[in-house]
Coordinates of C-alpha atoms (C1' of nucleotides) in Angstrom, one line a residue:
Chain A
X1 CA -21.4 3.7 -30.2
X2 CA -19.0 6.2 -30.9
X3 CA -18.9 5.6 -34.6
X4 CA -22.6 5.3 -34.7
X5 CA -22.8 8.9 -33.4
X6 CA -20.1 10.1 -36.0
X7 CA -21.9 8.4 -38.8
X8 CA -25.5 9.7 -37.9
X9 CA -24.0 13.1 -37.7
X10 CA -22.5 13.0 -41.3
X11 CA -26.0 13.5 -42.5
X12 CA -26.8 16.5 -40.5
X13 CA -26.2 18.3 -37.3
X14 CA -28.4 17.1 -34.4
X15 CA -29.3 17.4 -30.7
X16 CA -28.8 14.5 -28.3
X17 CA -32.7 14.4 -28.0
X18 CA -33.0 14.1 -31.9
X19 CA -30.5 11.4 -32.0
X20 CA -32.3 9.5 -29.5
X21 CA -35.4 9.7 -31.4
X22 CA -33.7 8.5 -34.5
X23 CA -32.8 5.3 -32.7
X24 CA -36.6 4.8 -32.2
X25 CA -37.0 4.9 -36.2
X26 CA -35.2 2.8 -38.9
X27 CA -31.8 3.8 -38.0
X28 CA -32.5 2.0 -34.6
X29 CA -32.1 -1.3 -36.7
X30 CA -28.5 -0.4 -37.5
X31 CA -27.6 0.8 -33.9
X32 CA -29.4 1.6 -30.8
X33 CA -28.6 3.4 -27.7
X34 CA -30.7 5.1 -24.8
X35 CA -30.4 8.8 -24.3
X36 CA -28.5 8.2 -21.0
X37 CA -25.6 6.6 -23.2
X38 CA -26.0 9.5 -25.9
X39 CA -25.6 12.6 -23.9
X40 CA -22.2 11.8 -22.2
X41 CA -20.7 10.3 -25.4
X42 CA -21.6 13.2 -27.5
X43 CA -19.7 15.6 -24.7
X44 CA -16.9 12.8 -24.8
X45 CA -16.7 13.4 -28.6
X46 CA -16.9 17.1 -28.3
X47 CA -14.2 17.2 -25.9
X48 CA -12.1 15.1 -28.2
X49 CA -12.4 17.5 -31.0
X50 CA -14.4 15.1 -33.2
X51 CA -17.6 17.1 -32.7
X52 CA -18.7 20.7 -32.7
X53 CA -21.3 22.0 -30.2
X54 CA -23.6 24.7 -31.1
X55 CA -25.2 25.9 -28.1
X56 CA -28.5 27.3 -29.2
X57 CA -29.1 30.5 -27.7
X58 CA -32.9 30.6 -28.2
X59 CA -34.2 30.8 -24.7
X60 CA -33.9 27.0 -23.8
X61 CA -30.7 25.1 -23.2
X62 CA -30.1 23.0 -26.5
X63 CA -27.0 21.8 -27.7
X64 CA -26.8 20.9 -31.6
X65 CA -23.5 18.8 -32.5
X66 CA -22.1 18.6 -35.7
X67 CA -19.1 16.4 -37.0
X68 CA -15.8 18.2 -37.5
X69 CA -13.0 17.3 -39.9
X70 CA -11.2 15.5 -37.3
X71 CA -14.6 13.4 -36.6
X72 CA -14.8 12.5 -40.3
X73 CA -11.1 11.3 -40.4
X74 CA -11.7 9.5 -37.3
X75 CA -14.7 7.7 -39.1
X76 CA -13.1 7.1 -42.4
X77 CA -10.0 5.6 -40.4
X78 CA -12.3 3.3 -38.8
X79 CA -14.1 2.5 -41.8
X80 CA -10.8 1.9 -43.7
X81 CA -9.5 -1.1 -41.4
X82 CA -11.5 -4.2 -41.8
X83 CA -12.6 -6.0 -38.9
X84 CA -13.9 -9.6 -38.5
X85 CA -17.7 -9.6 -37.6
X86 CA -18.2 -10.5 -34.0
X87 CA -19.8 -13.9 -33.6
X88 CA -23.5 -13.1 -32.4
X89 CA -23.9 -14.2 -28.9
X90 CA -27.7 -14.2 -28.8
X91 CA -29.4 -15.8 -25.7
X92 CA -32.1 -17.1 -28.2
X93 CA -30.0 -20.0 -29.2
X94 CA -29.2 -20.8 -25.7
X95 CA -32.8 -21.1 -25.0
X96 CA -33.3 -23.1 -28.0
X97 CA -30.7 -25.5 -27.5
X98 CA -32.0 -26.3 -23.9
X99 CA -35.5 -26.3 -24.8
X100 CA -36.3 -29.8 -23.4
X101 CA -35.9 -28.2 -20.0
X102 CA -39.2 -26.2 -21.0
X103 CA -42.6 -27.9 -20.8
X104 CA -44.0 -28.6 -23.9
X105 CA -46.7 -25.7 -24.1
X106 CA -43.9 -23.3 -22.8
X107 CA -41.6 -24.5 -25.7
X108 CA -44.5 -23.9 -28.2
X109 CA -45.2 -20.3 -26.8
X110 CA -41.6 -19.5 -27.1
X111 CA -41.3 -20.6 -30.6
X112 CA -44.7 -18.8 -31.5
X113 CA -43.2 -15.6 -29.9
X114 CA -40.0 -16.0 -32.1
X115 CA -41.9 -16.7 -35.1
X116 CA -44.3 -13.4 -34.7
X117 CA -41.2 -11.2 -33.5
X118 CA -39.0 -12.1 -36.3
X119 CA -41.8 -12.0 -39.0
X120 CA -42.9 -8.7 -37.8
X121 CA -39.1 -7.4 -37.8
X122 CA -39.1 -8.7 -41.4
X123 CA -42.1 -7.0 -42.5
X124 CA -40.8 -3.7 -41.3
X125 CA -37.4 -4.0 -42.5
X126 CA -39.1 -4.9 -46.0
X127 CA -41.3 -1.8 -45.9
X128 CA -38.2 0.2 -44.9
X129 CA -36.3 -1.4 -47.9
X130 CA -38.9 -0.5 -50.3
X131 CA -38.8 3.4 -49.5
X132 CA -34.9 3.1 -49.6
X133 CA -35.1 1.5 -53.2
X134 CA -37.3 4.1 -54.5
X135 CA -35.7 6.9 -52.8
X136 CA -38.8 8.1 -51.0
X137 CA -37.0 7.4 -47.6
X138 CA -36.8 10.8 -45.9
X139 CA -33.5 10.4 -44.3
X140 CA -31.9 9.2 -47.4
X141 CA -33.1 11.8 -49.6
X142 CA -31.6 14.2 -46.9
X143 CA -28.4 12.5 -46.9
X144 CA -27.8 12.3 -50.7
X145 CA -28.4 16.1 -50.8
X146 CA -25.2 16.6 -48.6
X147 CA -23.4 14.5 -51.2
X148 CA -21.9 15.1 -54.6
X149 CA -24.3 13.7 -57.3
X150 CA -21.6 11.2 -58.4
X151 CA -21.5 9.6 -54.9
X152 CA -25.4 9.3 -54.8
X153 CA -25.5 5.9 -56.2
X154 CA -22.8 4.5 -53.9
X155 CA -24.2 5.6 -50.6
X156 CA -27.8 4.8 -51.4
X157 CA -26.5 1.3 -52.6
X158 CA -24.7 0.7 -49.2
X159 CA -27.9 1.5 -47.2
X160 CA -30.1 -0.7 -49.4
X161 CA -27.5 -3.3 -49.0
X162 CA -27.3 -3.1 -45.2
X163 CA -31.1 -3.4 -44.8
X164 CA -31.5 -6.2 -47.3
X165 CA -28.8 -7.9 -45.1
X166 CA -30.9 -7.3 -42.0
X167 CA -34.2 -8.2 -43.7
X168 CA -32.9 -11.4 -45.1
X169 CA -31.6 -12.3 -41.6
X170 CA -34.9 -11.6 -40.0
X171 CA -36.9 -13.5 -43.0
X172 CA -34.4 -16.4 -42.2
X173 CA -34.9 -16.4 -38.6
X174 CA -38.8 -16.3 -39.0
X175 CA -38.4 -19.5 -41.1
X176 CA -36.4 -21.0 -38.7
X177 CA -38.9 -20.5 -35.9
X178 CA -41.8 -21.9 -38.1
X179 CA -39.5 -24.9 -38.7
X180 CA -39.3 -25.0 -35.1
X181 CA -43.0 -25.2 -34.6
X182 CA -43.4 -28.0 -37.1
X183 CA -40.7 -29.9 -35.1
X184 CA -42.8 -29.6 -32.1
X185 CA -45.7 -30.9 -33.9
X186 CA -43.9 -34.0 -34.9
X187 CA -42.4 -34.5 -31.3
X188 CA -45.8 -34.1 -29.5
X189 CA -47.5 -36.7 -31.9
X190 CA -44.7 -39.4 -31.7
X191 CA -44.8 -39.2 -27.8
X192 CA -48.0 -38.0 -25.9
X193 CA -47.7 -34.7 -24.1
X194 CA -46.1 -36.0 -20.9
X195 CA -43.7 -38.7 -22.3
X196 CA -44.0 -42.5 -21.7
X197 CA -40.7 -43.8 -23.6
X198 CA -40.8 -44.7 -27.3
Chain B
X1 CA -24.6 -16.2 -18.5
X2 CA -26.0 -17.6 -15.5
X3 CA -28.3 -19.7 -17.2
X4 CA -25.5 -21.0 -19.7
X5 CA -23.7 -22.3 -16.8
X6 CA -26.6 -24.0 -15.1
X7 CA -27.7 -25.5 -18.6
X8 CA -24.1 -26.7 -19.2
X9 CA -23.9 -28.3 -15.6
X10 CA -27.2 -30.4 -16.3
X11 CA -25.0 -32.7 -18.4
X12 CA -22.2 -33.6 -15.9
X13 CA -20.3 -31.6 -13.0
X14 CA -17.4 -29.5 -14.3
X15 CA -14.6 -27.4 -12.9
X16 CA -14.4 -23.9 -14.1
X17 CA -11.3 -24.4 -16.0
X18 CA -13.4 -27.2 -17.8
X19 CA -16.1 -25.1 -18.6
X20 CA -13.7 -22.5 -20.1
X21 CA -12.4 -25.2 -22.5
X22 CA -15.9 -26.1 -23.3
X23 CA -16.4 -22.3 -24.6
X24 CA -13.7 -23.1 -27.1
X25 CA -15.4 -26.0 -28.6
X26 CA -19.0 -26.0 -30.3
X27 CA -20.9 -25.0 -27.1
X28 CA -18.9 -21.7 -27.9
X29 CA -21.3 -20.9 -30.6
X30 CA -24.3 -21.1 -28.1
X31 CA -22.5 -19.2 -25.5
X32 CA -19.0 -17.8 -24.6
X33 CA -17.3 -16.2 -21.7
X34 CA -13.7 -15.9 -20.7
X35 CA -12.6 -17.6 -17.3
X36 CA -12.4 -14.4 -15.7
X37 CA -16.3 -14.3 -15.9
X38 CA -16.9 -18.0 -15.2
X39 CA -15.2 -18.1 -11.7
X40 CA -16.9 -15.5 -9.8
X41 CA -20.3 -16.5 -11.4
X42 CA -19.8 -19.9 -10.3
X43 CA -19.0 -19.0 -6.9
X44 CA -21.9 -16.5 -7.0
X45 CA -24.5 -19.4 -8.0
X46 CA -22.8 -21.6 -5.4
X47 CA -23.6 -19.0 -2.6
X48 CA -27.0 -18.9 -4.0
X49 CA -27.5 -22.6 -3.5
X50 CA -28.1 -23.2 -7.3
X51 CA -24.7 -25.0 -7.5
X52 CA -22.8 -27.6 -5.1
X53 CA -19.2 -27.4 -4.8
X54 CA -17.2 -30.5 -4.5
X55 CA -13.7 -29.3 -3.2
X56 CA -11.6 -32.1 -4.8
X57 CA -9.1 -33.2 -1.9
X58 CA -6.6 -34.9 -4.2
X59 CA -3.5 -32.5 -3.6
X60 CA -4.5 -29.6 -5.9
X61 CA -7.1 -27.0 -5.1
X62 CA -9.8 -27.6 -7.5
X63 CA -13.4 -27.0 -7.4
X64 CA -16.0 -29.5 -9.2
X65 CA -19.6 -27.6 -9.4
X66 CA -22.8 -29.8 -9.9
X67 CA -26.2 -28.2 -10.4
X68 CA -28.7 -28.6 -7.3
X69 CA -32.4 -29.2 -7.4
X70 CA -32.9 -25.5 -6.9
X71 CA -30.8 -24.8 -9.7
X72 CA -32.8 -27.3 -11.9
X73 CA -35.7 -25.3 -10.8
X74 CA -34.1 -22.1 -11.7
X75 CA -33.3 -23.1 -15.1
X76 CA -36.9 -24.5 -15.9
X77 CA -38.6 -21.6 -14.4
X78 CA -36.4 -19.5 -16.9
X79 CA -37.2 -21.8 -19.8
X80 CA -40.9 -21.7 -19.1
X81 CA -41.1 -18.2 -19.5
X82 CA -41.0 -17.3 -23.2
X83 CA -38.9 -14.0 -24.0
X84 CA -38.7 -11.9 -27.0
X85 CA -35.3 -12.3 -29.1
X86 CA -33.2 -9.4 -28.6
X87 CA -32.6 -7.4 -31.8
X88 CA -28.9 -8.2 -32.6
X89 CA -27.0 -5.2 -32.3
X90 CA -24.1 -6.1 -34.6
X91 CA -21.4 -3.5 -35.6
X92 CA -21.2 -5.1 -39.0
X93 CA -24.5 -3.3 -40.0
X94 CA -23.4 0.0 -38.9
X95 CA -20.2 -0.4 -41.1
X96 CA -21.9 -1.6 -44.1
X97 CA -24.5 0.8 -44.0
X98 CA -21.7 3.6 -44.1
X99 CA -19.3 1.9 -46.4
X100 CA -19.3 4.7 -48.7
X101 CA -16.9 6.4 -46.2
X102 CA -14.4 3.8 -46.6
X103 CA -12.1 3.6 -49.8
X104 CA -13.3 1.4 -52.4
X105 CA -10.3 -1.0 -51.8
X106 CA -11.0 -1.1 -48.0
X107 CA -14.7 -1.6 -48.8
X108 CA -13.8 -4.7 -50.7
X109 CA -11.3 -5.9 -48.2
X110 CA -14.1 -5.7 -45.4
X111 CA -16.5 -7.7 -47.7
X112 CA -14.1 -10.3 -48.3
X113 CA -13.3 -10.8 -44.8
X114 CA -17.0 -11.1 -44.2
X115 CA -17.4 -13.6 -46.7
X116 CA -14.4 -15.7 -45.6
X117 CA -15.5 -15.5 -41.7
X118 CA -19.1 -16.3 -42.3
X119 CA -18.1 -19.1 -44.8
X120 CA -15.8 -20.7 -42.5
X121 CA -18.4 -20.4 -39.5
X122 CA -20.7 -21.9 -41.6
X123 CA -18.5 -24.8 -42.6
X124 CA -17.8 -25.6 -39.0
X125 CA -21.5 -25.6 -38.0
X126 CA -22.1 -27.6 -40.7
X127 CA -19.6 -30.4 -39.6
X128 CA -20.9 -30.0 -36.0
X129 CA -24.5 -30.5 -37.1
X130 CA -23.5 -33.7 -39.0
X131 CA -22.1 -35.3 -35.8
X132 CA -25.2 -34.0 -33.9
X133 CA -27.4 -35.6 -36.3
X134 CA -25.8 -39.2 -36.4
X135 CA -25.4 -39.1 -32.6
X136 CA -21.5 -39.2 -32.8
X137 CA -21.1 -35.9 -31.1
X138 CA -19.3 -37.0 -27.7
X139 CA -21.2 -34.2 -25.7
X140 CA -24.4 -35.1 -26.9
X141 CA -23.8 -38.7 -26.4
X142 CA -23.0 -37.8 -22.8
X143 CA -26.0 -35.8 -22.2
X144 CA -28.4 -38.5 -23.3
X145 CA -26.9 -41.1 -21.1
X146 CA -28.0 -38.8 -18.2
X147 CA -31.7 -38.9 -19.5
X148 CA -34.5 -41.4 -19.8
X149 CA -34.5 -43.1 -23.1
X150 CA -37.9 -41.4 -23.7
X151 CA -36.3 -38.0 -23.7
X152 CA -33.6 -38.9 -26.1
X153 CA -35.6 -37.8 -29.1
X154 CA -36.6 -34.5 -27.7
X155 CA -33.1 -33.3 -26.2
X156 CA -31.2 -34.3 -29.4
X157 CA -33.9 -32.9 -31.5
X158 CA -33.6 -29.4 -30.0
X159 CA -29.5 -29.4 -30.0
X160 CA -29.8 -30.3 -33.8
X161 CA -32.5 -27.4 -34.2
X162 CA -30.2 -24.8 -32.6
X163 CA -27.4 -25.6 -34.7
X164 CA -29.4 -25.8 -37.8
X165 CA -30.5 -22.1 -37.1
X166 CA -27.0 -21.1 -36.3
X167 CA -25.8 -22.7 -39.4
X168 CA -28.6 -21.4 -41.6
X169 CA -27.7 -17.7 -40.4
X170 CA -24.1 -18.0 -41.0
X171 CA -25.0 -19.4 -44.4
X172 CA -27.3 -16.6 -45.2
X173 CA -24.7 -13.9 -43.9
X174 CA -21.9 -15.7 -46.1
X175 CA -24.5 -15.4 -49.0
X176 CA -24.9 -11.7 -48.2
X177 CA -21.4 -10.9 -48.1
X178 CA -20.8 -12.4 -51.5
X179 CA -23.7 -10.5 -52.9
X180 CA -22.0 -7.4 -51.5
X181 CA -18.9 -8.2 -53.5
X182 CA -20.9 -8.4 -56.7
X183 CA -22.6 -5.1 -55.7
X184 CA -18.9 -3.5 -55.4
X185 CA -18.1 -5.1 -58.8
X186 CA -21.2 -3.4 -60.3
X187 CA -20.7 0.1 -58.6
X188 CA -16.7 -0.1 -59.7
X189 CA -17.2 -0.4 -63.6
X190 CA -20.2 2.2 -63.6
X191 CA -18.0 4.8 -62.2
X192 CA -14.1 4.5 -62.3
X193 CA -12.3 4.1 -58.9
X194 CA -12.2 7.7 -57.9
X195 CA -15.8 8.8 -59.2
X196 CA -16.4 11.2 -61.5
X197 CA -20.1 11.5 -61.7
X198 CA -22.3 9.3 -63.9
Chain C
dC1 C1' -53.5 25.1 -15.8
dG2 C1' -52.4 20.5 -17.1
dA3 C1' -50.9 17.0 -20.4
dG4 C1' -47.4 16.1 -23.2
dC5 C1' -43.4 16.6 -25.4
dC6 C1' -38.8 18.8 -25.7
dA7 C1' -34.3 18.6 -23.7
dT8 C1' -30.5 17.1 -20.9
dG9 C1' -28.6 14.9 -17.7
dT10 C1' -27.0 11.5 -13.0
dA11 C1' -26.6 7.2 -10.4
dA12 C1' -26.3 2.7 -9.8
dA13 C1' -26.1 -1.6 -11.4
dC14 C1' -25.0 -5.3 -14.4
dA15 C1' -22.5 -7.2 -18.3
dG16 C1' -18.4 -8.1 -20.6
dT17 C1' -13.5 -7.7 -22.1
dT18 C1' -8.4 -7.6 -21.5
dA19 C1' -4.6 -8.0 -18.9
dC20 C1' -2.2 -9.9 -15.3
dA21 C1' -0.7 -12.9 -11.2
dT22 C1' 0.1 -17.2 -9.2
dG23 C1' 1.3 -21.7 -8.6
dA24 C1' 0.6 -26.8 -9.3
dT25 C1' 1.0 -30.9 -12.1
dT26 C1' 2.1 -33.8 -16.3
dC27 C1' 4.8 -34.7 -19.9
dT28 C1' 9.2 -34.9 -22.6
Chain D
dA1 C1' 14.8 -29.3 -15.8
dG2 C1' 11.8 -26.8 -18.7
dA3 C1' 7.5 -26.6 -21.3
dA4 C1' 2.8 -27.4 -21.6
dT5 C1' -1.4 -27.5 -19.5
dC6 C1' -4.0 -27.5 -15.4
dA7 C1' -6.3 -24.3 -12.3
dT8 C1' -8.2 -20.5 -9.8
dG9 C1' -8.3 -16.0 -9.5
dT10 C1' -7.7 -10.2 -9.4
dA11 C1' -8.1 -5.6 -11.1
dA12 C1' -9.1 -2.2 -14.2
dC13 C1' -11.7 -1.1 -17.7
dT14 C1' -15.5 -0.5 -21.3
dG15 C1' -19.9 -0.8 -22.7
dT16 C1' -24.8 -1.0 -21.9
dT17 C1' -29.2 -0.9 -19.2
dT18 C1' -32.5 0.8 -16.0
dA19 C1' -34.2 4.1 -13.2
dC20 C1' -34.7 8.5 -11.7
dA21 C1' -34.5 13.8 -11.7
dT22 C1' -35.3 18.2 -13.5
dG23 C1' -37.3 21.9 -15.9
dG24 C1' -38.6 24.4 -20.1
dC25 C1' -41.9 25.0 -24.0
dT26 C1' -46.2 24.1 -26.5
dC27 C1' -50.9 23.5 -27.1
dG28 C1' -55.6 22.6 -26.0

DNA sequence: CGAGCCATGTAAACAGTTACATGATTCT
DNA sequence: AGAATCATGTAACTGTTTACATGGCTCG
C-alpha cells in the first residue's frame, strides 16, 4: 500500500480523493484500496516526511500530496531489493478443489461465472494494453512528460510488460474456466445428473 | 479460512497440529494458515456446532476435530452459491509496473528471482499433478475411500482440475518472468547501463 | 433547491502475520 | 539426558474491508 501511493505520486501530486478515483481505473489492476485506507496512509507518509502536503487555500479543505526526495529514496530502496513473489492465496482454488460438494448445476454456474469474469478482465486489460503500446494512454503520456526522454522507453516498457502479465494471467484463467466447463460436460454425460455408480 | 478447515475435515478428523502440517504439503497450495490462526478458528467452529471435538483422553491434551452434519451443510451451502473470483492483488505487479525506479541490476535480479520462484512452483505442482492423475496421491486415495465409488471420478477430477489451474498459472508466470529478462536484454543493449538518451 | 459529485474522514470488524510461551512425548 | 517433534495456545501488530458521518461545491 505504502509503496503503491509513493509510486502513484511520482507521476503527479494528487489529493486522496483523486487517488481513490485512480484506483477505479486501470491502475486499480495494479493496486487497489478504498479511501478509508488512503487518507490515513497519506497522513502517515506525510508525517514520516515521505510526502509533502499542499493545503489548497481555495475555499474548500483539500490536501494535495506530492512525493519528497525522501519518499523517492524510500521507493527506490524498496524497488532495489528483490523479494520473492507471494504465493497467491485465492479462494477460487479452494472452491474448485472441493467442487464435488456443490450441486452439479451450482458447479456449472460457478465455472460459467468464472469464465465470464476472467474473460471480461482479459478484454479490459487487452484494451488498456493497446493504449499503452501506442502511447495514447493518458496517464502514461503524462508520466513520460515528467521523465527525461532517455528514460521514456524503459518506463513505458515496464508498464506494458506489467499489463501483459496481468492480461496473460486473465487469459489463462479464462481458458482454464472454459476447460472446467468441458470437464463438467464429460462428467455429466458419463454419470446421469444425480449419480448412480459407474 | 473457515471453509478451508471444513473442507479439509471432510476427508478425516484431524487435530489443529495435523492441519498445520497439512498446510506445509500440497494442500498448502490451495490454502495456507499458521497454527496461530488454526486453533482459535477450530474452537470457534466447534462452538458454532460445525465441528465436533474429540478430547483424546490418552494422557496428553489433544483435540481431534471432526465435521458435523451442520458443518457439511454450511460447506455445501457455501459451495452452492457462486461467487466472483476476487481480482488478485499481488505486490509483484506493482513492483514490475514501476521497475524503472530500480537500478538495472536490481531489476534483473528481481526478474531472475521471479523466474526461479515461479519455475520451481510449477515443477512442484506438476509432480503433485502426476500423483493426483495416477491416483497415487496419498490424501486423495484416503479421500476417495470415504466416498461412494460413484463419486470417485467427480471428486478426483476436481482435485486434478484445481491443480491444473495452479500449475498452468505458475507456468504462465514463469514464462512471463523469462520474457521480462529478454525485455531487459533488449533495453540494456539499446541504451548503455546508465542511459544516455537514444 | 435538490441531485450529484468533490472531499475528508472515523469506527468497527475481520483477516492474517510474527513472535513468543509452554509443556508433553518420542527417539537416540 | 538431550534433541526433535507433538501439541496448544496467547499477544501484538499489520493490513484490509465495510459502513457510516459530514459538509462543501456545482450544475440544472
